[in-house]
Coordinates of C-alpha atoms in Angstrom, one line a residue:
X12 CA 49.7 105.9 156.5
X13 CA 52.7 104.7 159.0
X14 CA 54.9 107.1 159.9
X15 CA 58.7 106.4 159.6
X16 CA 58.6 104.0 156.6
X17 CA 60.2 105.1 153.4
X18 CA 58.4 104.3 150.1
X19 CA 60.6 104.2 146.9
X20 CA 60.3 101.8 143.5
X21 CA 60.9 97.8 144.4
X22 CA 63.3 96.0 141.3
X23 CA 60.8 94.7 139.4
X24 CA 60.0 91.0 140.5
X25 CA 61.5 88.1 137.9
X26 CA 59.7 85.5 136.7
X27 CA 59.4 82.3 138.0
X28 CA 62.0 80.2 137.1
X29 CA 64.3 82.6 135.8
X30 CA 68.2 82.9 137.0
X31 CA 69.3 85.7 138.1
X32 CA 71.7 88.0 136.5
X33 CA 75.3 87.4 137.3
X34 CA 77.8 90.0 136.6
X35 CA 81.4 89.4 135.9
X36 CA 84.8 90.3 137.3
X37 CA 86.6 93.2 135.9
X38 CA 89.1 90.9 134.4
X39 CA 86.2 88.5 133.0
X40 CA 84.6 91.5 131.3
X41 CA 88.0 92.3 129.7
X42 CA 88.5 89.4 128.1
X43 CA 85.0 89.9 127.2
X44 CA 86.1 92.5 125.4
X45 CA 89.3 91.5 123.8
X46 CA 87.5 87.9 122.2
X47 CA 84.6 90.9 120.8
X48 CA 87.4 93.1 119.3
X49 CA 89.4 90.0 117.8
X50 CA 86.4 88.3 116.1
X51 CA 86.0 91.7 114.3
X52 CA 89.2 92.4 113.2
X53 CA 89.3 88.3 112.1
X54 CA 86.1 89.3 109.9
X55 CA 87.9 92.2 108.6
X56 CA 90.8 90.7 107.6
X57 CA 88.9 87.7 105.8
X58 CA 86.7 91.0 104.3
X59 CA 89.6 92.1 103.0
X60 CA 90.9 88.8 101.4
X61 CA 87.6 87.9 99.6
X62 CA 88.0 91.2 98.4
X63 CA 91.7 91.2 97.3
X64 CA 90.7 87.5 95.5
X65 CA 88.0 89.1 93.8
X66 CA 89.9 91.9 92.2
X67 CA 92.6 89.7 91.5
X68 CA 90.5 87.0 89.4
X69 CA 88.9 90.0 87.8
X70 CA 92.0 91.8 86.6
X71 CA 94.2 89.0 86.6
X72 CA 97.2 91.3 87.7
X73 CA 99.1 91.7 91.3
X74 CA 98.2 94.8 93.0
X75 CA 102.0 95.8 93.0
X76 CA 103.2 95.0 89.4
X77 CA 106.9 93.9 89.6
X78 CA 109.0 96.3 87.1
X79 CA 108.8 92.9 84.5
X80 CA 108.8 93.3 80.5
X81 CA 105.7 92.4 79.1
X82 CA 106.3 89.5 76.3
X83 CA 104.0 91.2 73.8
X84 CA 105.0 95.0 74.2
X85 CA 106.9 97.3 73.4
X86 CA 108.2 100.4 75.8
X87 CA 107.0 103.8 76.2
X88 CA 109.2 107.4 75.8
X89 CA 109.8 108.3 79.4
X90 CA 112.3 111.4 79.9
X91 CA 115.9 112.6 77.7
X92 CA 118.6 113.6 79.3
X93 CA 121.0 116.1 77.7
X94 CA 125.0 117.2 77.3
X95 CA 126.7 113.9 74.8
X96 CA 127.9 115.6 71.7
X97 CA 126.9 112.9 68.8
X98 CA 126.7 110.2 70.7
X99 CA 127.2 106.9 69.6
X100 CA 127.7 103.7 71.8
X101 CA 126.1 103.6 75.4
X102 CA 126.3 100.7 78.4
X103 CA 124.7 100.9 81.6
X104 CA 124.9 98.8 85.0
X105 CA 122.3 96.4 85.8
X106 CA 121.1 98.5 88.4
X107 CA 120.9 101.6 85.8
X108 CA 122.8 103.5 88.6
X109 CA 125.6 104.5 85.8
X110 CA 125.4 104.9 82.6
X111 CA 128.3 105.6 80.0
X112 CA 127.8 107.1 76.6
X113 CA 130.6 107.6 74.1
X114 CA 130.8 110.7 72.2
X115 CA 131.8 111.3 68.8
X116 CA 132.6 114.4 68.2
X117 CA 133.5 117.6 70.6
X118 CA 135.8 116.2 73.1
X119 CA 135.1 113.1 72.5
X120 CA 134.9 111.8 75.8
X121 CA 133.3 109.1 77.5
X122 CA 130.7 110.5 79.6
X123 CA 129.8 108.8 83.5
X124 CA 126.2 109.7 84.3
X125 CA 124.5 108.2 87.7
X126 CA 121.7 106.9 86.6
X127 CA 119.5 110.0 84.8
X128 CA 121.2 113.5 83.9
X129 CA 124.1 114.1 86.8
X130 CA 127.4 113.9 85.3
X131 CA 129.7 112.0 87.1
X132 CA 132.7 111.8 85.3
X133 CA 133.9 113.1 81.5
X134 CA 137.2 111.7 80.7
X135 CA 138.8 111.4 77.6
X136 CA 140.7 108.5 76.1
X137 CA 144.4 108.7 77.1
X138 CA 146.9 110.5 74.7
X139 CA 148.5 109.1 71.5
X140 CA 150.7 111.7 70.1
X141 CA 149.4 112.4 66.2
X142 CA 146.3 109.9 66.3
X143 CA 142.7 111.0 66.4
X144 CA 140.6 109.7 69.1
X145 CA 137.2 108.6 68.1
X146 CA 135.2 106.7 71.2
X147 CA 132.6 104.2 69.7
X148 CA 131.3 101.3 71.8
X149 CA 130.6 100.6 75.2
X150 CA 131.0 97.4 77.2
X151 CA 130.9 96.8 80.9
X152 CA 132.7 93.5 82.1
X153 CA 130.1 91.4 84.0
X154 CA 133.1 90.1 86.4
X155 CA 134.6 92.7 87.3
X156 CA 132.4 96.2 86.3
X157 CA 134.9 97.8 84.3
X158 CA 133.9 99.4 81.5
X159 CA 135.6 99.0 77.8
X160 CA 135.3 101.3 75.3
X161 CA 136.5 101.1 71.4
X162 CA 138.5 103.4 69.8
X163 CA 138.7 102.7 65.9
X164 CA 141.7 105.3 65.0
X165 CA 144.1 104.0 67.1
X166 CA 142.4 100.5 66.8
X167 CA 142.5 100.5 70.6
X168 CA 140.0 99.7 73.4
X169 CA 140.3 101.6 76.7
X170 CA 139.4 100.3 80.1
X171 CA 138.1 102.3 83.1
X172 CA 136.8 101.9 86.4
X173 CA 132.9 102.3 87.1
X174 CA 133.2 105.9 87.9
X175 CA 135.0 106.2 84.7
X176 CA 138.9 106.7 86.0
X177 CA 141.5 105.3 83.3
X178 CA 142.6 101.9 84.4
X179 CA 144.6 100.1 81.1
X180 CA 144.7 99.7 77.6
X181 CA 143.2 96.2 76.4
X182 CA 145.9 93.6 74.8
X183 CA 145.2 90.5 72.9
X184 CA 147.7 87.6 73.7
X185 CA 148.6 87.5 70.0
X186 CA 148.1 90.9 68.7
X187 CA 146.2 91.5 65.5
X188 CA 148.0 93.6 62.8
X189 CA 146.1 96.8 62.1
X190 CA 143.0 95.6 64.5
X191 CA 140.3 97.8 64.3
X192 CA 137.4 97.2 67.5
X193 CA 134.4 98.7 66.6
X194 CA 131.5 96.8 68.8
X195 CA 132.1 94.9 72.1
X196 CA 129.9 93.1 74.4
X197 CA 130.5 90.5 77.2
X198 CA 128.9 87.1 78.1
X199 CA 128.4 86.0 81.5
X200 CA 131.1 84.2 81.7
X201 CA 133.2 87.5 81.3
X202 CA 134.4 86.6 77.0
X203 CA 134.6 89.8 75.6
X204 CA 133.0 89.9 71.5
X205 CA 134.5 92.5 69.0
X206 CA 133.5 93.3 66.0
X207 CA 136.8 93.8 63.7
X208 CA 136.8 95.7 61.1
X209 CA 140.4 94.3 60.0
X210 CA 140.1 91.4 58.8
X211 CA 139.7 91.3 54.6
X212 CA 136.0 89.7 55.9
X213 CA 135.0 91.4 58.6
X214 CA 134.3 89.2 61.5
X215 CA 133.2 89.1 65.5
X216 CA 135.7 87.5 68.1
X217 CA 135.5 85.5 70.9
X218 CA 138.5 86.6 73.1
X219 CA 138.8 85.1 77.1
X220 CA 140.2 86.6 79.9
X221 CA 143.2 86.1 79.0
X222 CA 143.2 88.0 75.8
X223 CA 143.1 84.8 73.5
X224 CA 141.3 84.8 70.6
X225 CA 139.1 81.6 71.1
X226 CA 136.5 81.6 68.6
X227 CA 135.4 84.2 65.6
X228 CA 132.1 84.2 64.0
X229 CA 131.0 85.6 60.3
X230 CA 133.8 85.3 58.6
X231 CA 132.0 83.2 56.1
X232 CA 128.4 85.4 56.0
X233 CA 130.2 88.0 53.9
X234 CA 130.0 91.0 56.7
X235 CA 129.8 94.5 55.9
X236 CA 130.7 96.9 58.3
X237 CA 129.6 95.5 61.6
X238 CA 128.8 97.1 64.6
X239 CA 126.3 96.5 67.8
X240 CA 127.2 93.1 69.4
X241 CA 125.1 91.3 72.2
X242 CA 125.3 88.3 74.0
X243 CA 122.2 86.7 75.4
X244 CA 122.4 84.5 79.0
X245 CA 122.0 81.3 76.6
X246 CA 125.4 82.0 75.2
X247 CA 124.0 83.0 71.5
X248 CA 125.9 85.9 69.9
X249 CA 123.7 88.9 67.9
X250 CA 125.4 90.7 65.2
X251 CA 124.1 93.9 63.7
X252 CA 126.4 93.6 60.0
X253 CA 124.8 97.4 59.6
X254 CA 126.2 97.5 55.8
X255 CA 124.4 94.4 54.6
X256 CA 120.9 95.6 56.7
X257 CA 120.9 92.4 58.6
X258 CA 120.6 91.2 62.3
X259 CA 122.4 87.8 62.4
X260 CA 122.2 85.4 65.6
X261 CA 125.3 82.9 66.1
X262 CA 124.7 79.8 68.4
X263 CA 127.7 79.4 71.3
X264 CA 129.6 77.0 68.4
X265 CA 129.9 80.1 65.7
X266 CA 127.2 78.3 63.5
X267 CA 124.6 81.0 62.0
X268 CA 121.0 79.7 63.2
X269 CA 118.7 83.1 62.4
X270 CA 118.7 86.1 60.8
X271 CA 116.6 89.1 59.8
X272 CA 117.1 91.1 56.3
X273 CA 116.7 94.6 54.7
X274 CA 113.4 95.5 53.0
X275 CA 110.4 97.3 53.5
X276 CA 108.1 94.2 54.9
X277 CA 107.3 94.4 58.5
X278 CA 110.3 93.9 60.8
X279 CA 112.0 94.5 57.9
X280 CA 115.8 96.5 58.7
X281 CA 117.4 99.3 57.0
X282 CA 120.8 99.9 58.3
X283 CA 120.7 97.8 62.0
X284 CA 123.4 99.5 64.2
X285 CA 123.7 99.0 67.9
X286 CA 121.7 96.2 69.6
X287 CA 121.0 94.2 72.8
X288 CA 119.6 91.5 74.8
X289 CA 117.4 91.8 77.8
X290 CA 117.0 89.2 80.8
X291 CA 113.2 88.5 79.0
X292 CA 115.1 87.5 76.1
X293 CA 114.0 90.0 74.4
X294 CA 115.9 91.7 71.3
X295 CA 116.4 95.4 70.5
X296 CA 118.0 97.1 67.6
X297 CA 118.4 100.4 66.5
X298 CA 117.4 101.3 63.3
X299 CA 119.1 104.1 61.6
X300 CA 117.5 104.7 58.9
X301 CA 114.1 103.6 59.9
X302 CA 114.4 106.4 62.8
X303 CA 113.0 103.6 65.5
X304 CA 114.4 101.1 67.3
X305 CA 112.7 97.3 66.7
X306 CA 112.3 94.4 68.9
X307 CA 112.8 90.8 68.5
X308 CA 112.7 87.6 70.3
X309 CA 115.0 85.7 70.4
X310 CA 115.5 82.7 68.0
X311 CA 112.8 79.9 68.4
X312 CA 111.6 76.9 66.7
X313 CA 112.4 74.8 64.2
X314 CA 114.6 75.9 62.7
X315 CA 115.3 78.7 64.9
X316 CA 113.7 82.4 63.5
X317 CA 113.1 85.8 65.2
X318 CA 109.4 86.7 65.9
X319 CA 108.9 90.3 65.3
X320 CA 107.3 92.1 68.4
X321 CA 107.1 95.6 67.4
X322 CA 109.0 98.8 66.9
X323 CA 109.2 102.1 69.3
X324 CA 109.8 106.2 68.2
X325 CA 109.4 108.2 65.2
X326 CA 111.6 110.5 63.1
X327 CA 111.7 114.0 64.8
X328 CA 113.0 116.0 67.1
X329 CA 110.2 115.6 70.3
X330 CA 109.9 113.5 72.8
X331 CA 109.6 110.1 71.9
X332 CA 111.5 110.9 68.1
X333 CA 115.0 109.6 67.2
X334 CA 117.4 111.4 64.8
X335 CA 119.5 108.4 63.6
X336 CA 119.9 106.5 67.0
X337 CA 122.8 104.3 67.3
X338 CA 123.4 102.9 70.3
X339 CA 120.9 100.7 72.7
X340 CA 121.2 99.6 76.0
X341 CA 118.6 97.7 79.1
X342 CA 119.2 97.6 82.8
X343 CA 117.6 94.8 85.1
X344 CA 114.3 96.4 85.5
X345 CA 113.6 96.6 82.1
X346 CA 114.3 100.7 81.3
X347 CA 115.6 100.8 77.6
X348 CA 118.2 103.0 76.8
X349 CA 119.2 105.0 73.3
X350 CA 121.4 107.3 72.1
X351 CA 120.0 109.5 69.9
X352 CA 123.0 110.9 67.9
X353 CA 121.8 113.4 65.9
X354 CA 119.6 114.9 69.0
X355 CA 123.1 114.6 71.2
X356 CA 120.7 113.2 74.0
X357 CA 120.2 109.6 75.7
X358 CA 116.4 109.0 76.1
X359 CA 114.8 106.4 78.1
X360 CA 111.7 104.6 77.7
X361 CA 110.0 102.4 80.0
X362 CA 107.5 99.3 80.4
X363 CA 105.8 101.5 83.6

């Protein structure tokens, strides 16, 4: 063997015909990389998609439900908060950051909450030397968020700011003797509805913004103690005429297109005091009698009738029970809110 010559392992010879291997820059081999990475995050993603399609066509729902009131529901008992003595008539801001309850007995105050059980504000109605306050109704203004609030004894309806400070005392242009407000409600347009009590037929008006009487409506349907206005956004006025057990719908001109009666069919009312419209168009009314509140849609067809949708609560003291509720009130995501007067408590219940 030759001295001086070193023996290790030769590369292993390559076929005939075969290139040979080239290897890349640094920056070559990165893009490498990056075009590797991004064609498996692209596959991911499109992964994800097919997968997000299929569970869509499968559940037929969005992932993220928006807070929107089912059409063929009706809500569910979510919480109660506590501290109105008797309360009667409620309102609360579209946003459901305030909320105002009127109670009946105690002080008597109008009571601010923001939004669940912190008071804000308690403030009674200003004083009339030798007439009995009674607070009943609640209205905000849609224009300018001031909140109105009837007073029956001294036939008077107060006005305060949101965080429930006295501002004024309302005045018709043409005062009305011995004018007793008892409901109130707004349109968009900022038209204020009352339900007077005055009147040798009791009757709702129309009354602008400048405190003009510009329209009534039941004066000919014979009304019996009426109380819970509404106004829905196609201008068509609700009437609960409580004494009579009837839920009455007005078009904008004052004629009567709908109504619902007492009995003891389904949908049937009892004694129908304080009710509302909701942006689904969607009618509630509570019940006092029948211990529930019942829903509605609003007048359809030809000729126009209500379409029963179902009722919510039970007679009792728990959670989810009324004792004689009153008052009724929605906010913008579709919370539903009731005053439970003979509970002194506001519960909410939900569509979520």
């Amino acid at each position: 063997m030759p001295t001086g010559v070193t023996y290790g392992l030769e590369p292993p010879a390559r076929p005939r015909g075969e290139s040979p291997v080239v290897t890349g820059t640094p920056e070559e081999e990165r893009r490498r990389r990056r075009r590797i990475l991004l064609f498996f995050f692209l596959l991911g993603l499109l992964l994800l998609l097919a997968a997000v399609t299929i569970w869509y066509l499968i559940f037929r729902q969005p992932i993220n439900p928006l807070p929107i009131i089912p059409s063929s529901k009706v809500p569910a008992y979510s919480t109660s908060f506590y501290g109105p003595n008797t309360p009667m008539g409620l309102a609360v801001s579209r946003e459901g950051d305030r909320i105002y309850v009127a109670e009946t007995e105690g002080d008597r105050r109008l009571l601010v909450f923001d939004g669940g059980d912190n008071l804000v504000q308690a403030v009674r109605p200003p004083e009339s030397t030798g007439t009995e306050h009674v607070p009943l109704w609640v209205a905000i203004d849609p224009v300018t968020s001031e909140v109105y609030v009837s007073d029956r004894p001294t036939g008077q309806i107060y006005i305060y700011d949101r965080d429930g400070t006295y501002l004024r005392t309302f005045a018709l242009a043409l005062p009305l003797t011995g004018w007793q407000p008892v409901g109130l409600a707004f349109d968009l347009g900022g038209n204020l509805y009352v339900s007077d009590l005055s009147q040798a037929t009791a009757q709702v008006e129309m009354i602008d913004r400048t405190g003009k009487i510009v329209r009534t409506f039941g004066a000919n349907d014979h009304l019996s103690f009426p109380n819970g206005v509404a106004v829905d956004g196609h201008g068509t006025v609700y009437v609960a005429d409580s004494n009579n057990g009837r839920l009455l719908a007005y078009g904008p001109d004052g004629t009567l297109i709908a109504q619902v009666g007492r009995g003891a069919g389904i949908g049937a009312l009892g004694l129908p005091r304080g009710v509302n419209v909701d942006a689904g168009d969607l009618v509630y009314v509570c019940d006092t009698t029948a211990q529930s509140v019942f829903v509605y849609r609003v007048p359809s067809g030809t000729p126009p009738s209500f379409e029963y949708v179902g009722s919510f609560g039970v007679e009792g003291l728990g959670d989810g029970q009324f004792s004689f509720p009153n008052g009724v009130a929605t906010d913008a995501r579709g919370r539903v809110y009731v005053t439970d007067t003979g509970s002194d408590r506001v519960q909410l219940w939900s569509y979520q």
